[in-house]
């Protein structure tokens, strides 16, 4: 080996490391978009509430506002079904809007349209924090199957478990901060003011939480593909049986 070989080798190794890091970030970004619905999922989350508060601001009529919000949620599901897209985010939106409509109709208070979503946000925030303290961060349970690692990060990938814990704490604290703003306004603000504040707080906290999750996971060790391991084990078992069968023939 000449003295010129070593710098070339180091350069190649640095290039491979940079490429692997870029690939890991790209995979993480794609997985987060898949798990949380991407831009379209965010739009489907915002549109029903935006339509509700817009119509209520104009005519102060609870029934027409609620019916319009529910109708647009159903339309979004139908569009996804026609396009044969994943409907889980649209369906969750329909259920959320439906609960809001039921609450508001029962109480006659338009602000109660938002109450189920607020309670869900509070419960989700507590779930992120409690599961992390318990050693089973919720974000890992959500993203594990997306990364094809399932729960392997719990015992076999401590660096990744630490990243999931950080991300879960971030989600929990961000959602709690959102609740700390919304719940006092629920009591103090009128329906129109409260509705516009809630719509404004739909996307920014979510984007912040997703960004922090991406940062933590992009710096974490790569996931262990347990599905690939299972396939390799199955193939090895088939090869072993085939070898035994050939040996028995002789």
mmCIF file of C-alpha atoms in Angstrom:
data_model
loop_
_atom_site.group_PDB
_atom_site.id
_atom_site.type_symbol
_atom_site.label_atom_id
_atom_site.label_comp_id
_atom_site.label_asym_id
_atom_site.label_seq_id
_atom_site.Cartn_x
_atom_site.Cartn_y
_atom_site.Cartn_z
ATOM 1 C CA UNK A 1 0.000 0.000 0.000
ATOM 2 C CA UNK A 2 1.413 3.371 -0.984
ATOM 3 C CA UNK A 3 1.119 6.583 0.984
ATOM 4 C CA UNK A 4 -1.444 7.780 -1.555
ATOM 5 C CA UNK A 5 -3.801 4.908 -0.820
ATOM 6 C CA UNK A 6 -4.748 5.964 2.696
ATOM 7 C CA UNK A 7 -6.217 9.408 1.894
ATOM 8 C CA UNK A 8 -8.270 7.859 -0.906
ATOM 9 C CA UNK A 9 -9.582 5.210 1.487
ATOM 10 C CA UNK A 10 -10.473 7.813 4.116
ATOM 11 C CA UNK A 11 -12.244 9.915 1.520
ATOM 12 C CA UNK A 12 -14.249 6.952 0.310
ATOM 13 C CA UNK A 13 -15.145 6.034 3.857
ATOM 14 C CA UNK A 14 -16.221 9.609 4.618
ATOM 15 C CA UNK A 15 -18.325 9.666 1.454
ATOM 16 C CA UNK A 16 -20.012 6.387 2.398
ATOM 17 C CA UNK A 17 -20.680 7.641 5.921
ATOM 18 C CA UNK A 18 -22.218 10.871 4.612
ATOM 19 C CA UNK A 19 -24.326 8.929 2.128
ATOM 20 C CA UNK A 20 -25.517 6.526 4.826
ATOM 21 C CA UNK A 21 -26.457 9.461 7.050
ATOM 22 C CA UNK A 22 -28.358 11.092 4.195
ATOM 23 C CA UNK A 23 -30.137 7.822 3.444
ATOM 24 C CA UNK A 24 -31.072 7.403 7.119
ATOM 25 C CA UNK A 25 -32.524 10.918 7.221
ATOM 26 C CA UNK A 26 -34.488 10.306 4.014
ATOM 27 C CA UNK A 27 -35.895 7.043 5.351
ATOM 28 C CA UNK A 28 -36.816 8.711 8.643
ATOM 29 C CA UNK A 29 -38.547 11.581 6.835
ATOM 30 C CA UNK A 30 -40.523 9.194 4.614
ATOM 31 C CA UNK A 31 -41.554 7.076 7.606
ATOM 32 C CA UNK A 32 -42.749 10.124 9.548
ATOM 33 C CA UNK A 33 -44.813 11.301 6.592
ATOM 34 C CA UNK A 34 -46.344 7.834 6.303
ATOM 35 C CA UNK A 35 -47.079 7.559 10.017
ATOM 36 C CA UNK A 36 -48.587 11.028 10.469
ATOM 37 C CA UNK A 37 -50.304 11.472 7.120
ATOM 38 C CA UNK A 38 -48.055 14.076 5.515
ATOM 39 C CA UNK A 39 -49.375 17.326 4.080
ATOM 40 C CA UNK A 40 -52.660 15.784 3.033
ATOM 41 C CA UNK A 41 -53.266 14.423 6.506
ATOM 42 C CA UNK A 42 -52.666 17.865 7.980
ATOM 43 C CA UNK A 43 -55.128 19.422 5.542
ATOM 44 C CA UNK A 44 -57.758 16.824 6.419
ATOM 45 C CA UNK A 45 -57.227 17.610 10.092
ATOM 46 C CA UNK A 46 -57.629 21.358 9.684
ATOM 47 C CA UNK A 47 -60.391 21.734 7.067
ATOM 48 C CA UNK A 48 -63.433 20.564 9.120
ATOM 49 C CA UNK A 49 -62.651 22.824 12.079
ATOM 50 C CA UNK A 50 -61.807 25.718 9.777
ATOM 51 C CA UNK A 51 -65.106 25.316 7.945
ATOM 52 C CA UNK A 52 -67.015 25.101 11.240
ATOM 53 C CA UNK A 53 -65.576 28.314 12.691
ATOM 54 C CA UNK A 54 -65.870 30.162 9.354
ATOM 55 C CA UNK A 55 -69.566 29.391 8.958
ATOM 56 C CA UNK A 56 -70.275 30.038 12.632
ATOM 57 C CA UNK A 57 -68.471 33.386 12.416
ATOM 58 C CA UNK A 58 -70.728 34.367 9.527
ATOM 59 C CA UNK A 59 -74.167 33.194 10.669
ATOM 60 C CA UNK A 60 -73.791 32.098 14.328
ATOM 61 C CA UNK A 61 -75.765 28.948 13.494
ATOM 62 C CA UNK A 62 -74.543 25.816 15.259
ATOM 63 C CA UNK A 63 -76.486 23.324 13.137
ATOM 64 C CA UNK A 64 -75.322 24.520 9.722
ATOM 65 C CA UNK A 65 -71.734 24.841 10.946
ATOM 66 C CA UNK A 66 -71.717 21.323 12.407
ATOM 67 C CA UNK A 67 -73.375 19.737 9.374
ATOM 68 C CA UNK A 68 -70.921 21.440 7.008
ATOM 69 C CA UNK A 69 -67.913 20.232 9.046
ATOM 70 C CA UNK A 70 -69.211 16.658 9.143
ATOM 71 C CA UNK A 71 -70.075 16.714 5.443
ATOM 72 C CA UNK A 72 -66.606 17.833 4.374
ATOM 73 C CA UNK A 73 -65.048 15.120 6.578
ATOM 74 C CA UNK A 74 -67.135 12.490 4.824
ATOM 75 C CA UNK A 75 -66.231 13.939 1.426
ATOM 76 C CA UNK A 76 -62.532 13.642 2.277
ATOM 77 C CA UNK A 77 -63.032 9.952 3.125
ATOM 78 C CA UNK A 78 -64.939 9.338 -0.105
ATOM 79 C CA UNK A 79 -62.187 11.019 -2.131
ATOM 80 C CA UNK A 80 -59.591 8.761 -0.521
ATOM 81 C CA UNK A 81 -61.717 5.687 -1.179
ATOM 82 C CA UNK A 82 -62.137 6.647 -4.834
ATOM 83 C CA UNK A 83 -58.388 7.187 -5.173
ATOM 84 C CA UNK A 84 -57.740 3.957 -3.233
ATOM 85 C CA UNK A 85 -55.536 5.821 -0.761
ATOM 86 C CA UNK A 86 -55.002 5.061 2.919
ATOM 87 C CA UNK A 87 -58.115 6.181 4.775
ATOM 88 C CA UNK A 88 -57.041 5.886 8.412
ATOM 89 C CA UNK A 89 -56.311 9.606 8.821
ATOM 90 C CA UNK A 90 -59.515 10.646 7.064
ATOM 91 C CA UNK A 91 -61.566 8.176 9.126
ATOM 92 C CA UNK A 92 -60.035 9.446 12.359
ATOM 93 C CA UNK A 93 -61.019 12.933 11.253
ATOM 94 C CA UNK A 94 -64.611 11.841 10.645
ATOM 95 C CA UNK A 95 -64.866 10.250 14.079
ATOM 96 C CA UNK A 96 -63.394 13.330 15.732
ATOM 97 C CA UNK A 97 -65.792 15.658 13.925
ATOM 98 C CA UNK A 98 -68.734 13.354 14.652
ATOM 99 C CA UNK A 99 -68.001 13.362 18.373
ATOM 100 C CA UNK A 100 -67.678 17.129 18.280
ATOM 101 C CA UNK A 101 -71.011 17.477 16.506
ATOM 102 C CA UNK A 102 -72.719 15.199 19.051
ATOM 103 C CA UNK A 103 -71.281 17.144 22.001
ATOM 104 C CA UNK A 104 -72.237 20.507 20.543
ATOM 105 C CA UNK A 105 -75.752 19.369 19.639
ATOM 106 C CA UNK A 106 -76.330 17.875 23.079
ATOM 107 C CA UNK A 107 -75.238 20.965 24.988
ATOM 108 C CA UNK A 108 -76.274 23.616 22.486
ATOM 109 C CA UNK A 109 -72.880 25.257 22.988
ATOM 110 C CA UNK A 110 -70.882 25.644 19.781
ATOM 111 C CA UNK A 111 -67.588 25.604 21.707
ATOM 112 C CA UNK A 112 -68.299 22.010 22.689
ATOM 113 C CA UNK A 113 -67.672 21.048 19.062
ATOM 114 C CA UNK A 114 -63.986 21.318 19.950
ATOM 115 C CA UNK A 115 -64.137 19.676 23.375
ATOM 116 C CA UNK A 116 -63.643 16.004 22.323
ATOM 117 C CA UNK A 117 -60.553 16.950 20.331
ATOM 118 C CA UNK A 118 -59.154 18.883 23.268
ATOM 119 C CA UNK A 119 -59.722 15.986 25.649
ATOM 120 C CA UNK A 120 -58.100 13.632 23.126
ATOM 121 C CA UNK A 121 -55.081 15.943 22.890
ATOM 122 C CA UNK A 122 -54.750 16.026 26.672
ATOM 123 C CA UNK A 123 -55.043 12.247 26.919
ATOM 124 C CA UNK A 124 -52.487 11.786 24.139
ATOM 125 C CA UNK A 125 -50.052 14.151 25.855
ATOM 126 C CA UNK A 126 -50.307 12.173 29.081
ATOM 127 C CA UNK A 127 -49.941 8.898 27.174
ATOM 128 C CA UNK A 128 -46.684 10.093 25.589
ATOM 129 C CA UNK A 129 -45.247 11.096 28.953
ATOM 130 C CA UNK A 130 -46.485 8.131 31.003
ATOM 131 C CA UNK A 131 -45.388 5.482 28.491
ATOM 132 C CA UNK A 132 -41.947 7.075 28.278
ATOM 133 C CA UNK A 133 -41.534 7.080 32.053
ATOM 134 C CA UNK A 134 -42.633 3.424 32.009
ATOM 135 C CA UNK A 135 -39.838 2.595 29.542
ATOM 136 C CA UNK A 136 -42.086 2.027 26.527
ATOM 137 C CA UNK A 137 -42.250 5.390 24.702
ATOM 138 C CA UNK A 138 -45.400 5.702 22.645
ATOM 139 C CA UNK A 139 -43.670 7.134 19.596
ATOM 140 C CA UNK A 140 -41.640 3.926 19.398
ATOM 141 C CA UNK A 141 -44.827 1.857 19.381
ATOM 142 C CA UNK A 142 -46.199 4.027 16.580
ATOM 143 C CA UNK A 143 -43.094 4.139 14.396
ATOM 144 C CA UNK A 144 -41.609 0.709 15.138
ATOM 145 C CA UNK A 145 -43.794 -1.112 12.583
ATOM 146 C CA UNK A 146 -43.246 1.678 10.042
ATOM 147 C CA UNK A 147 -39.473 1.192 10.267
ATOM 148 C CA UNK A 148 -39.932 -2.625 10.233
ATOM 149 C CA UNK A 149 -38.226 -2.871 13.608
ATOM 150 C CA UNK A 150 -41.324 -3.554 15.736
ATOM 151 C CA UNK A 151 -40.154 -3.604 19.383
ATOM 152 C CA UNK A 152 -36.540 -4.601 18.704
ATOM 153 C CA UNK A 153 -35.439 -1.119 19.818
ATOM 154 C CA UNK A 154 -36.461 -1.915 23.413
ATOM 155 C CA UNK A 155 -33.764 -4.488 24.102
ATOM 156 C CA UNK A 156 -31.450 -4.571 21.093
ATOM 157 C CA UNK A 157 -31.014 -0.935 20.126
ATOM 158 C CA UNK A 158 -30.565 1.288 23.213
ATOM 159 C CA UNK A 159 -29.545 4.330 21.190
ATOM 160 C CA UNK A 160 -32.756 4.158 19.239
ATOM 161 C CA UNK A 161 -34.803 3.644 22.398
ATOM 162 C CA UNK A 162 -33.245 6.820 23.818
ATOM 163 C CA UNK A 163 -34.209 8.717 20.663
ATOM 164 C CA UNK A 164 -37.790 7.447 20.903
ATOM 165 C CA UNK A 165 -37.898 8.536 24.543
ATOM 166 C CA UNK A 166 -36.726 12.048 23.643
ATOM 167 C CA UNK A 167 -39.275 12.260 20.833
ATOM 168 C CA UNK A 168 -42.100 11.052 23.080
ATOM 169 C CA UNK A 169 -41.207 13.607 25.746
ATOM 170 C CA UNK A 170 -41.209 16.283 23.045
ATOM 171 C CA UNK A 171 -44.664 15.251 21.813
ATOM 172 C CA UNK A 172 -46.039 15.096 25.338
ATOM 173 C CA UNK A 173 -44.707 18.487 26.411
ATOM 174 C CA UNK A 174 -45.739 20.211 23.179
ATOM 175 C CA UNK A 175 -49.283 18.841 23.422
ATOM 176 C CA UNK A 176 -49.470 19.805 27.096
ATOM 177 C CA UNK A 177 -48.409 23.346 26.200
ATOM 178 C CA UNK A 178 -51.148 23.423 23.579
ATOM 179 C CA UNK A 179 -53.686 22.283 26.184
ATOM 180 C CA UNK A 180 -52.442 24.941 28.601
ATOM 181 C CA UNK A 181 -53.431 27.547 26.016
ATOM 182 C CA UNK A 182 -56.721 26.041 24.860
ATOM 183 C CA UNK A 183 -58.430 24.981 28.081
ATOM 184 C CA UNK A 184 -58.411 28.457 29.705
ATOM 185 C CA UNK A 185 -59.652 29.939 26.423
ATOM 186 C CA UNK A 186 -62.438 27.378 26.348
ATOM 187 C CA UNK A 187 -63.830 29.006 29.494
ATOM 188 C CA UNK A 188 -62.947 32.642 28.853
ATOM 189 C CA UNK A 189 -63.150 33.294 25.092
ATOM 190 C CA UNK A 190 -66.275 33.389 22.965
ATOM 191 C CA UNK A 191 -66.871 30.670 20.366
ATOM 192 C CA UNK A 192 -65.534 32.597 17.398
ATOM 193 C CA UNK A 193 -62.313 33.713 19.098
ATOM 194 C CA UNK A 194 -61.726 30.274 20.547
ATOM 195 C CA UNK A 195 -62.356 28.554 17.212
ATOM 196 C CA UNK A 196 -59.860 30.684 15.335
ATOM 197 C CA UNK A 197 -57.177 30.210 17.999
ATOM 198 C CA UNK A 198 -57.727 26.455 17.933
ATOM 199 C CA UNK A 199 -57.463 26.329 14.129
ATOM 200 C CA UNK A 200 -54.277 28.413 14.290
ATOM 201 C CA UNK A 201 -52.782 25.946 16.776
ATOM 202 C CA UNK A 202 -53.551 22.863 14.684
ATOM 203 C CA UNK A 203 -50.462 22.765 12.487
ATOM 204 C CA UNK A 204 -47.496 24.587 14.172
ATOM 205 C CA UNK A 205 -47.260 22.344 17.299
ATOM 206 C CA UNK A 206 -47.637 19.257 15.126
ATOM 207 C CA UNK A 207 -44.881 20.375 12.762
ATOM 208 C CA UNK A 208 -42.599 21.191 15.690
ATOM 209 C CA UNK A 209 -43.140 17.739 17.217
ATOM 210 C CA UNK A 210 -42.568 15.994 13.876
ATOM 211 C CA UNK A 211 -39.416 18.042 13.263
ATOM 212 C CA UNK A 212 -37.966 17.197 16.675
ATOM 213 C CA UNK A 213 -38.807 13.532 16.127
ATOM 214 C CA UNK A 214 -36.978 13.652 12.807
ATOM 215 C CA UNK A 215 -33.940 15.295 14.432
ATOM 216 C CA UNK A 216 -33.747 12.717 17.222
ATOM 217 C CA UNK A 217 -34.215 9.704 14.954
ATOM 218 C CA UNK A 218 -31.914 10.957 12.209
ATOM 219 C CA UNK A 219 -29.077 11.005 14.769
ATOM 220 C CA UNK A 220 -30.026 7.624 16.251
ATOM 221 C CA UNK A 221 -28.629 4.229 15.201
ATOM 222 C CA UNK A 222 -30.442 2.699 12.205
ATOM 223 C CA UNK A 223 -33.445 0.456 12.917
ATOM 224 C CA UNK A 224 -33.056 -3.313 13.063
ATOM 225 C CA UNK A 225 -35.155 -4.772 10.265
ATOM 226 C CA UNK A 226 -36.754 -7.708 12.099
ATOM 227 C CA UNK A 227 -38.753 -8.681 9.033
ATOM 228 C CA UNK A 228 -35.552 -9.124 7.025
ATOM 229 C CA UNK A 229 -34.091 -11.156 9.887
ATOM 230 C CA UNK A 230 -37.137 -13.427 9.953
ATOM 231 C CA UNK A 231 -36.931 -13.920 6.197
ATOM 232 C CA UNK A 232 -33.219 -14.726 6.471
ATOM 233 C CA UNK A 233 -33.909 -17.250 9.249
ATOM 234 C CA UNK A 234 -36.648 -18.886 7.191
ATOM 235 C CA UNK A 235 -34.365 -19.063 4.177
ATOM 236 C CA UNK A 236 -31.553 -20.525 6.297
ATOM 237 C CA UNK A 237 -33.956 -23.147 7.680
ATOM 238 C CA UNK A 238 -35.065 -24.064 4.136
ATOM 239 C CA UNK A 239 -31.433 -24.357 3.040
ATOM 240 C CA UNK A 240 -30.642 -26.558 6.047
ATOM 241 C CA UNK A 241 -33.560 -28.877 5.329
ATOM 242 C CA UNK A 242 -32.618 -29.034 1.656
ATOM 243 C CA UNK A 243 -29.028 -29.927 2.590
ATOM 244 C CA UNK A 244 -30.243 -32.637 4.968
ATOM 245 C CA UNK A 245 -32.486 -34.036 2.252
ATOM 246 C CA UNK A 246 -29.572 -34.189 -0.220
ATOM 247 C CA UNK A 247 -27.360 -35.889 2.378
ATOM 248 C CA UNK A 248 -30.037 -38.534 3.023
ATOM 249 C CA UNK A 249 -30.208 -39.292 -0.715
ATOM 250 C CA UNK A 250 -26.555 -40.285 -0.592
#
